[in-house]
Amino acid sequence: MIEWLGIDHLFQLSTTEVIAGFFTPLAIFAAFFLAQVILPGRRVTGYVTDENTGEPRQYRLNGLLVFVIAIIVWAFELTGMQRDWFYRSTIPAVAGGTVFAIIFALIAVLSQPKGTTKSFIAELWTGRAREFSFFNHRFDVKMYLYVVGGTMLSLNALSGAVYHHQLFGADANLGVYFYAAFFTFYVLDYFIFERVQLYTYDLIHERLGFMLIWGGLIVYGWLYILPLWGMAAHPDPGFSTTWTYVWLIGTTALFLLGWTITRGANLQKYVFKRWPDRKFLGIIEPKYIQAGDRKILYSGFWGVARHFNYMGEGFLSLSIALIFGHFGNPWAWTYFVVIVTLFTFRQRNDDELCAEKYGPEKWEEYKSKVKYRICPGIY
Ligand code: NDP
């Protein structure tokens, strides 16, 4: 079965390596915790309000610094760990990381007062408390999840590229290197705009249960490289020189288009939330519907579709599927399928939550102005 799936190279570990792989995520979680607490960070005021004080929550952000240091430590093998280790240890690491995520979720749920309606299993999945922060807001658990997840996504992708290079050398598939570069760029961009994350769905709505903890740490950090499970051991697709240029440049252009849409939309919403009357990029007039003391933006990216940012993520994931050059191989499409499914459901959930927050009438008014959910003219 494993051979048939083309992932037998991920099962060639000694017993000691399996044990080391299992505990690798725990070591990473501890190292990132220390790095985030010790390294300097900038204090910022967030978007969501503190349920106890009614004031906006405070955060301390240093994801970019942690990310850069982690890349240096990995690249120069400063801990003695080989650069291809993260990729080679993927299977036991996902198993171990999942076990630790269950333990963290149990702690997060059992340390909070019991909810009234849900079963314990449902609460373990979705969580009880929305926020956990420690040491006078020096360490925020939600932001920590994304610092670990984002950095590990990049490191896992880079590690897979190293593995591929060792396997194929001069005959390597350039697409695998582009893939690692795409995700490293994606994560770097995320950390440059880390403050914008404070205005997004997970920070606003989600509670800390297994879904968010496992999703942030393990799905985002380790499992998003699923295409590489099959593709890192695959040879170059063998295109002609002309077709290689078309394929690599075309796919990079698609990636950048997706990034422009998603980053543009997120940044526009962020600017609007902080300075409601400021033109985005000095040109896009903020048009909005007033709903009580809230405002629904409907110009620019937010006038094209109600979640055009998810369309950008769709293009990004399509570029990920195409970058390996093995267009018919199901492994290449795994990330695309996950992302399209995730955002189709998330858009529907957010639509319902927004109708509640803004009031059904005002949300209907917005929907009549902005008819499409994600993809203009189609969906
Ligand atoms: P959004 O950033 O769109 O956040 C949704 C919230 O924004 C809503 O609940 C609402 O909150 C506010 N909002 C929505 N529409 C409007 C509007 N028209 N006017 C004013 N406020 C509005 O969603 P996400 O957090 O899901 O996504 C953020 C980014 O992160 C996206 O680019 C997404 O693609 C990316 N992402 C990527 C993931 C991945 O796995 N690759 C996973 C998750 C996110 P309120 O009114 O309370 O402000």
Short mmCIF file of C-alpha atoms and ligand atoms in Angstrom, two decimals:
data_model
loop_
_atom_site.label_atom_id
_atom_site.label_comp_id
_atom_site.label_asym_id
_atom_site.label_seq_id
_atom_site.Cartn_x
_atom_site.Cartn_y
_atom_site.Cartn_z
CA MET A 1 0.00 0.00 0.00
CA ILE A 2 2.70 2.47 1.12
CA GLU A 3 4.77 1.51 -1.92
CA TRP A 4 1.74 1.87 -4.18
CA LEU A 5 1.18 5.37 -2.74
CA GLY A 6 4.80 6.22 -3.58
CA ILE A 7 5.72 7.25 -0.02
CA ASP A 8 7.81 4.26 1.09
CA HIS A 9 10.87 6.59 1.35
CA LEU A 10 9.14 8.20 4.37
CA PHE A 11 9.07 4.89 6.23
CA GLN A 12 12.78 4.10 6.03
CA LEU A 13 13.72 5.19 9.56
CA SER A 14 15.51 3.25 12.29
CA THR A 15 13.69 2.69 15.60
CA THR A 16 15.78 5.44 17.23
CA GLU A 17 14.88 7.82 14.41
CA VAL A 18 11.17 7.00 14.76
CA ILE A 19 11.34 7.88 18.47
CA ALA A 20 13.33 11.05 17.75
CA GLY A 21 10.81 12.00 15.04
CA PHE A 22 7.89 11.45 17.41
CA PHE A 23 9.37 13.88 19.95
CA THR A 24 10.68 16.43 17.42
CA PRO A 25 7.46 18.53 17.53
CA LEU A 26 7.63 18.67 21.34
CA ALA A 27 11.21 19.97 21.18
CA ILE A 28 10.11 22.50 18.54
CA PHE A 29 7.13 23.65 20.64
CA ALA A 30 9.43 24.19 23.65
CA ALA A 31 12.13 26.00 21.64
CA PHE A 32 9.57 28.33 20.02
CA PHE A 33 7.94 29.03 23.36
CA LEU A 34 11.27 30.10 24.83
CA ALA A 35 12.20 32.11 21.73
CA GLN A 36 8.89 33.98 21.74
CA VAL A 37 9.06 34.78 25.44
CA ILE A 38 12.75 35.75 25.55
CA LEU A 39 13.25 37.58 22.25
CA PRO A 40 12.25 41.23 21.99
CA GLY A 41 8.84 42.00 20.49
CA ARG A 42 6.64 44.99 19.78
CA ARG A 43 3.57 45.57 21.89
CA VAL A 44 0.44 46.32 19.89
CA THR A 45 -3.24 46.82 20.57
CA GLY A 46 -5.34 44.15 18.87
CA TYR A 47 -8.83 44.09 17.37
CA VAL A 48 -10.83 41.70 19.55
CA THR A 49 -11.96 42.90 22.94
CA ASP A 50 -10.95 41.37 26.24
CA GLU A 51 -14.10 39.72 27.65
CA ASN A 52 -13.13 40.74 31.22
CA THR A 53 -12.21 44.39 30.72
CA GLY A 54 -14.14 45.29 27.54
CA GLU A 55 -10.92 46.87 26.21
CA PRO A 56 -9.06 45.79 23.04
CA ARG A 57 -6.64 42.96 23.79
CA GLN A 58 -2.90 43.58 23.93
CA TYR A 59 -0.34 41.47 22.06
CA ARG A 60 3.41 41.22 21.80
CA LEU A 61 4.57 40.30 18.29
CA ASN A 62 7.98 38.92 17.33
CA GLY A 63 7.12 36.26 14.74
CA LEU A 64 9.43 37.69 12.08
CA LEU A 65 12.46 37.55 14.37
CA VAL A 66 11.64 34.02 15.53
CA PHE A 67 11.16 32.92 11.91
CA VAL A 68 14.48 34.40 10.70
CA ILE A 69 16.39 32.86 13.61
CA ALA A 70 14.75 29.47 13.04
CA ILE A 71 15.74 29.55 9.35
CA ILE A 72 19.36 30.39 10.27
CA VAL A 73 19.52 27.66 12.92
CA TRP A 74 18.14 25.13 10.41
CA ALA A 75 20.24 26.27 7.43
CA PHE A 76 23.55 26.13 9.33
CA GLU A 77 22.58 22.99 11.25
CA LEU A 78 23.37 24.84 14.50
CA THR A 79 21.64 22.23 16.65
CA GLY A 80 23.37 19.36 14.82
CA MET A 81 20.09 18.37 13.18
CA GLN A 82 20.45 17.57 9.49
CA ARG A 83 18.62 19.80 7.05
CA ASP A 84 16.55 16.95 5.59
CA TRP A 85 15.48 15.70 9.04
CA PHE A 86 12.12 17.48 9.22
CA TYR A 87 11.11 15.94 5.91
CA ARG A 88 12.43 12.46 6.63
CA SER A 89 10.76 12.40 10.05
CA THR A 90 7.37 13.64 8.79
CA ILE A 91 5.36 10.51 9.63
CA PRO A 92 6.41 10.01 13.28
CA ALA A 93 6.41 13.81 13.76
CA VAL A 94 2.78 14.06 12.66
CA ALA A 95 1.90 11.15 14.98
CA GLY A 96 3.77 12.68 17.94
CA GLY A 97 2.52 16.20 17.21
CA THR A 98 -1.06 14.92 17.14
CA VAL A 99 -0.65 13.22 20.53
CA PHE A 100 0.82 16.42 22.05
CA ALA A 101 -1.95 18.50 20.46
CA ILE A 102 -4.53 16.24 22.15
CA ILE A 103 -2.76 16.78 25.50
CA PHE A 104 -2.64 20.58 24.98
CA ALA A 105 -6.33 20.58 24.01
CA LEU A 106 -7.22 18.62 27.15
CA ILE A 107 -5.33 21.16 29.27
CA ALA A 108 -6.95 24.10 27.44
CA VAL A 109 -10.44 22.67 27.91
CA LEU A 110 -10.20 21.14 31.39
CA SER A 111 -8.65 24.31 32.85
CA GLN A 112 -11.80 26.27 31.92
CA PRO A 113 -15.30 26.22 33.42
CA LYS A 114 -17.64 23.71 31.80
CA GLY A 115 -19.93 25.00 29.06
CA THR A 116 -23.68 24.43 29.30
CA THR A 117 -24.79 22.81 26.09
CA LYS A 118 -22.09 20.77 24.42
CA SER A 119 -20.79 17.28 25.07
CA PHE A 120 -17.24 17.03 26.35
CA ILE A 121 -16.00 15.66 23.02
CA ALA A 122 -17.56 18.59 21.15
CA GLU A 123 -15.92 21.00 23.62
CA LEU A 124 -12.59 19.24 23.27
CA TRP A 125 -12.86 19.76 19.51
CA THR A 126 -13.92 23.43 19.50
CA GLY A 127 -12.58 24.52 22.92
CA ARG A 128 -14.06 26.51 25.78
CA ALA A 129 -12.01 29.71 26.11
CA ARG A 130 -11.31 32.02 23.19
CA GLU A 131 -8.07 33.46 24.57
CA PHE A 132 -5.09 32.37 26.63
CA SER A 133 -2.26 34.75 27.31
CA PHE A 134 0.46 34.67 29.92
CA PHE A 135 3.14 36.86 31.52
CA ASN A 136 1.22 40.13 31.16
CA HIS A 137 0.35 39.53 27.45
CA ARG A 138 3.96 38.65 26.67
CA PHE A 139 2.85 35.29 25.30
CA ASP A 140 -0.43 34.81 23.42
CA VAL A 141 -1.30 31.20 22.65
CA LYS A 142 -3.14 31.84 19.37
CA MET A 143 -0.30 33.91 17.94
CA TYR A 144 2.16 31.27 19.14
CA LEU A 145 0.28 28.56 17.20
CA TYR A 146 0.76 30.51 13.98
CA VAL A 147 4.41 31.34 14.66
CA VAL A 148 5.15 27.63 15.12
CA GLY A 149 2.85 26.52 12.27
CA GLY A 150 4.05 29.09 9.73
CA THR A 151 7.74 28.64 10.48
CA MET A 152 7.48 24.85 10.43
CA LEU A 153 5.60 24.95 7.12
CA SER A 154 8.50 26.80 5.57
CA LEU A 155 11.13 24.60 7.26
CA ASN A 156 9.34 21.39 6.25
CA ALA A 157 9.09 22.57 2.64
CA LEU A 158 12.77 23.59 2.60
CA SER A 159 13.74 20.31 4.24
CA GLY A 160 11.85 18.39 1.54
CA ALA A 161 13.70 20.39 -1.12
CA VAL A 162 17.02 19.42 0.50
CA TYR A 163 15.95 15.76 0.49
CA HIS A 164 15.03 16.04 -3.19
CA HIS A 165 18.37 17.64 -4.01
CA GLN A 166 20.27 14.86 -2.24
CA LEU A 167 18.28 12.29 -4.19
CA PHE A 168 18.54 13.77 -7.67
CA GLY A 169 21.41 16.29 -7.60
CA ALA A 170 21.85 17.93 -11.01
CA ASP A 171 18.76 16.09 -12.36
CA ALA A 172 16.46 17.57 -9.73
CA ASN A 173 12.98 18.89 -10.48
CA LEU A 174 13.22 22.71 -10.31
CA GLY A 175 9.55 22.75 -9.37
CA VAL A 176 10.37 21.31 -5.93
CA TYR A 177 12.71 24.26 -5.24
CA PHE A 178 10.07 26.70 -6.47
CA TYR A 179 7.56 25.00 -4.17
CA ALA A 180 9.82 25.56 -1.12
CA ALA A 181 10.46 29.16 -2.24
CA PHE A 182 6.70 29.81 -2.63
CA PHE A 183 5.92 28.69 0.90
CA THR A 184 8.92 30.49 2.39
CA PHE A 185 7.79 33.69 0.68
CA TYR A 186 4.20 33.07 1.84
CA VAL A 187 5.29 32.65 5.47
CA LEU A 188 7.77 35.55 5.38
CA ASP A 189 4.99 37.79 4.04
CA TYR A 190 2.70 36.56 6.81
CA PHE A 191 5.25 37.55 9.46
CA ILE A 192 5.95 40.94 7.87
CA PHE A 193 2.21 41.62 8.15
CA GLU A 194 1.76 39.73 11.43
CA ARG A 195 -0.35 42.50 12.92
CA VAL A 196 -2.95 42.05 10.14
CA GLN A 197 -3.54 38.51 11.48
CA LEU A 198 -5.13 40.11 14.55
CA TYR A 199 -8.08 41.10 12.33
CA THR A 200 -8.84 37.63 10.94
CA TYR A 201 -11.40 34.88 11.52
CA ASP A 202 -9.38 32.65 13.86
CA LEU A 203 -8.49 35.51 16.15
CA ILE A 204 -12.02 36.88 16.14
CA HIS A 205 -14.13 33.71 16.33
CA GLU A 206 -12.27 30.51 17.18
CA ARG A 207 -11.89 28.95 20.61
CA LEU A 208 -8.84 27.03 21.75
CA GLY A 209 -9.67 23.37 21.36
CA PHE A 210 -8.12 20.48 19.47
CA MET A 211 -9.26 21.85 16.10
CA LEU A 212 -7.36 25.13 16.40
CA ILE A 213 -4.37 23.72 18.30
CA TRP A 214 -3.84 20.75 15.99
CA GLY A 215 -4.76 22.83 12.94
CA GLY A 216 -2.30 25.62 13.82
CA LEU A 217 0.59 23.47 14.92
CA ILE A 218 0.39 20.24 12.95
CA VAL A 219 -1.86 20.73 9.93
CA TYR A 220 -0.36 24.13 9.10
CA GLY A 221 3.18 23.26 10.24
CA TRP A 222 3.59 19.68 9.04
CA LEU A 223 0.64 18.43 6.99
CA TYR A 224 0.42 21.32 4.53
CA ILE A 225 3.48 19.83 2.81
CA LEU A 226 1.38 16.79 1.86
CA PRO A 227 2.13 17.23 -1.88
CA LEU A 228 5.84 16.79 -1.07
CA TRP A 229 5.19 13.36 0.45
CA GLY A 230 4.76 12.11 -3.08
CA MET A 231 6.64 14.74 -5.08
CA ALA A 232 10.00 14.97 -3.26
CA ALA A 233 10.92 11.46 -4.41
CA HIS A 234 9.69 12.10 -7.96
CA PRO A 235 12.08 12.97 -10.79
CA ASP A 236 12.06 16.02 -13.05
CA PRO A 237 9.02 16.00 -15.38
CA GLY A 238 11.37 16.18 -18.39
CA PHE A 239 9.86 19.10 -20.33
CA SER A 240 11.60 20.83 -23.22
CA THR A 241 13.47 24.06 -22.40
CA THR A 242 10.69 26.24 -23.82
CA TRP A 243 7.97 24.39 -21.93
CA THR A 244 10.05 24.54 -18.72
CA TYR A 245 10.08 28.36 -19.00
CA VAL A 246 6.34 28.48 -19.72
CA TRP A 247 5.56 26.15 -16.82
CA LEU A 248 7.79 27.81 -14.19
CA ILE A 249 7.12 31.43 -15.15
CA GLY A 250 3.39 30.82 -15.68
CA THR A 251 2.99 29.08 -12.32
CA THR A 252 5.00 31.76 -10.51
CA ALA A 253 2.77 34.42 -12.11
CA LEU A 254 -0.31 32.52 -10.87
CA PHE A 255 1.21 32.32 -7.38
CA LEU A 256 1.90 36.07 -7.38
CA LEU A 257 -1.61 36.82 -8.64
CA GLY A 258 -3.04 34.77 -5.74
CA TRP A 259 -0.75 36.50 -3.28
CA THR A 260 -1.69 39.97 -4.59
CA ILE A 261 -5.39 39.22 -4.16
CA THR A 262 -5.17 37.68 -0.71
CA ARG A 263 -2.64 40.15 0.70
CA GLY A 264 -4.43 43.09 -0.95
CA ALA A 265 -7.82 42.09 0.47
CA ASN A 266 -6.51 41.42 3.97
CA LEU A 267 -4.56 44.67 4.02
CA GLN A 268 -7.53 46.66 2.75
CA LYS A 269 -9.75 45.27 5.53
CA TYR A 270 -7.03 45.98 8.10
CA VAL A 271 -6.59 49.59 6.94
CA PHE A 272 -10.37 50.03 6.92
CA LYS A 273 -10.76 48.69 10.47
CA ARG A 274 -8.06 50.97 11.82
CA TRP A 275 -8.74 54.10 9.75
CA PRO A 276 -12.28 53.75 8.31
CA ASP A 277 -12.09 56.89 6.16
CA ARG A 278 -8.60 56.40 4.74
CA LYS A 279 -8.28 55.52 1.03
CA PHE A 280 -6.58 52.12 0.56
CA LEU A 281 -3.21 52.58 -1.18
CA GLY A 282 -4.24 56.21 -1.59
CA ILE A 283 -6.67 55.30 -4.42
CA ILE A 284 -9.49 52.98 -3.30
CA GLU A 285 -12.26 54.93 -1.62
CA PRO A 286 -13.71 53.09 1.42
CA LYS A 287 -17.42 52.60 0.75
CA TYR A 288 -19.39 51.03 3.55
CA ILE A 289 -22.81 50.20 4.97
CA GLN A 290 -23.31 51.45 8.51
CA ALA A 291 -24.77 48.72 10.76
CA GLY A 292 -25.13 50.20 14.26
CA ASP A 293 -21.59 51.05 15.34
CA ARG A 294 -20.13 48.55 12.83
CA LYS A 295 -19.24 49.13 9.20
CA ILE A 296 -19.45 46.69 6.29
CA LEU A 297 -16.88 47.45 3.63
CA TYR A 298 -18.00 46.99 0.02
CA SER A 299 -15.42 48.68 -2.19
CA GLY A 300 -12.16 47.40 -3.71
CA PHE A 301 -11.48 43.73 -3.01
CA TRP A 302 -14.53 43.58 -0.74
CA GLY A 303 -16.79 44.77 -3.54
CA VAL A 304 -15.73 42.06 -6.00
CA ALA A 305 -16.81 39.11 -3.82
CA ARG A 306 -17.65 38.72 -0.13
CA HIS A 307 -14.45 36.73 0.43
CA PHE A 308 -12.24 37.52 -2.51
CA ASN A 309 -9.25 36.85 -0.20
CA TYR A 310 -10.21 33.15 -0.37
CA MET A 311 -10.09 33.33 -4.17
CA GLY A 312 -6.46 34.45 -3.79
CA GLU A 313 -5.79 31.42 -1.58
CA GLY A 314 -7.40 29.28 -4.30
CA PHE A 315 -4.98 30.62 -6.94
CA LEU A 316 -2.05 30.10 -4.57
CA SER A 317 -3.07 26.49 -3.98
CA LEU A 318 -3.54 25.93 -7.72
CA SER A 319 -0.02 27.20 -8.33
CA ILE A 320 1.20 24.72 -5.69
CA ALA A 321 -0.52 21.89 -7.59
CA LEU A 322 1.03 22.92 -10.90
CA ILE A 323 4.56 23.73 -9.74
CA PHE A 324 5.71 20.10 -9.63
CA GLY A 325 5.07 19.64 -13.35
CA HIS A 326 3.39 16.26 -12.69
CA PHE A 327 -0.10 17.50 -13.48
CA GLY A 328 -1.77 14.08 -13.35
CA ASN A 329 -0.27 12.98 -10.04
CA PRO A 330 -2.87 13.12 -7.20
CA TRP A 331 -0.22 14.03 -4.58
CA ALA A 332 0.37 17.36 -6.33
CA TRP A 333 -3.33 18.23 -5.89
CA THR A 334 -3.72 17.37 -2.19
CA TYR A 335 -3.10 20.91 -0.90
CA PHE A 336 -5.44 22.39 -3.50
CA VAL A 337 -8.25 20.04 -2.44
CA VAL A 338 -7.73 20.82 1.26
CA ILE A 339 -7.72 24.60 0.67
CA VAL A 340 -10.77 24.67 -1.61
CA THR A 341 -12.73 22.54 0.87
CA LEU A 342 -11.57 24.57 3.90
CA PHE A 343 -12.46 27.94 2.40
CA THR A 344 -15.78 26.85 0.91
CA PHE A 345 -16.96 25.86 4.39
CA ARG A 346 -15.28 28.79 6.13
CA GLN A 347 -16.92 31.34 3.84
CA ARG A 348 -20.34 29.88 4.61
CA ASN A 349 -19.65 29.96 8.37
CA ASP A 350 -18.34 33.52 8.24
CA ASP A 351 -21.38 34.62 6.22
CA GLU A 352 -23.67 33.29 8.97
CA LEU A 353 -21.59 34.83 11.76
CA CYS A 354 -21.49 38.17 9.96
CA ALA A 355 -25.28 38.12 9.46
CA GLU A 356 -25.56 37.73 13.26
CA LYS A 357 -22.96 40.42 14.03
CA TYR A 358 -24.10 43.03 11.55
CA GLY A 359 -27.80 42.16 11.67
CA PRO A 360 -29.61 40.17 8.94
CA GLU A 361 -31.01 43.28 7.20
CA LYS A 362 -27.69 45.05 6.82
CA TRP A 363 -25.97 41.84 5.78
CA GLU A 364 -28.69 41.27 3.14
CA GLU A 365 -28.06 44.81 1.91
CA TYR A 366 -24.35 43.96 1.61
CA LYS A 367 -25.18 40.71 -0.19
CA SER A 368 -27.35 42.57 -2.67
CA LYS A 369 -24.39 44.85 -3.45
CA VAL A 370 -21.78 42.07 -3.45
CA LYS A 371 -23.53 39.03 -4.91
CA TYR A 372 -20.77 36.48 -5.14
CA ARG A 373 -19.29 34.57 -2.21
CA ILE A 374 -15.72 33.93 -3.42
CA CYS A 375 -15.38 33.85 -7.19
CA PRO A 376 -16.90 36.81 -9.09
CA GLY A 377 -19.36 35.75 -11.77
CA ILE A 378 -19.28 32.08 -10.76
CA TYR A 379 -19.76 31.40 -7.03
P1 NDP B 1 -11.17 37.22 7.06
O1 NDP B 1 -9.89 37.95 7.25
O2 NDP B 1 -11.96 37.56 5.89
O3 NDP B 1 -11.99 37.46 8.41
C1 NDP B 1 -13.39 37.36 8.50
C2 NDP B 1 -13.90 38.51 9.36
O4 NDP B 1 -13.65 39.76 8.71
C3 NDP B 1 -15.37 38.49 9.58
O5 NDP B 1 -15.76 37.63 10.61
C4 NDP B 1 -15.68 39.93 9.88
O6 NDP B 1 -15.29 40.17 11.24
C5 NDP B 1 -14.72 40.67 8.96
N1 NDP B 1 -15.37 40.98 7.68
C6 NDP B 1 -15.75 40.11 6.72
N2 NDP B 1 -16.30 40.76 5.66
C7 NDP B 1 -16.26 42.08 5.98
C8 NDP B 1 -16.67 43.26 5.31
N3 NDP B 1 -17.20 43.23 4.09
N4 NDP B 1 -16.47 44.46 5.93
C9 NDP B 1 -15.91 44.51 7.15
N5 NDP B 1 -15.51 43.43 7.83
C10 NDP B 1 -15.67 42.23 7.26
O7 NDP B 1 -11.02 35.66 7.00
P2 NDP B 1 -9.89 34.65 7.47
O8 NDP B 1 -9.40 34.97 8.82
O9 NDP B 1 -10.48 33.33 7.23
O10 NDP B 1 -8.72 34.85 6.44
C11 NDP B 1 -7.66 35.79 6.61
C12 NDP B 1 -6.56 35.46 5.62
O11 NDP B 1 -5.83 34.35 6.08
C13 NDP B 1 -7.10 35.13 4.24
O12 NDP B 1 -6.27 35.62 3.25
C14 NDP B 1 -7.07 33.65 4.24
O13 NDP B 1 -6.99 33.20 2.93
C15 NDP B 1 -5.82 33.37 5.08
N6 NDP B 1 -5.90 32.06 5.70
C16 NDP B 1 -5.15 31.06 5.16
C17 NDP B 1 -5.24 29.79 5.64
C18 NDP B 1 -4.49 28.71 5.00
O14 NDP B 1 -4.61 27.61 5.49
N7 NDP B 1 -3.76 28.93 3.95
C19 NDP B 1 -6.10 29.46 6.80
C20 NDP B 1 -6.83 30.58 7.29
C21 NDP B 1 -6.73 31.83 6.74
P3 NDP B 1 -15.60 41.54 12.05
O15 NDP B 1 -16.78 42.17 11.44
O16 NDP B 1 -15.83 41.10 13.46
O17 NDP B 1 -14.37 42.37 11.90
#
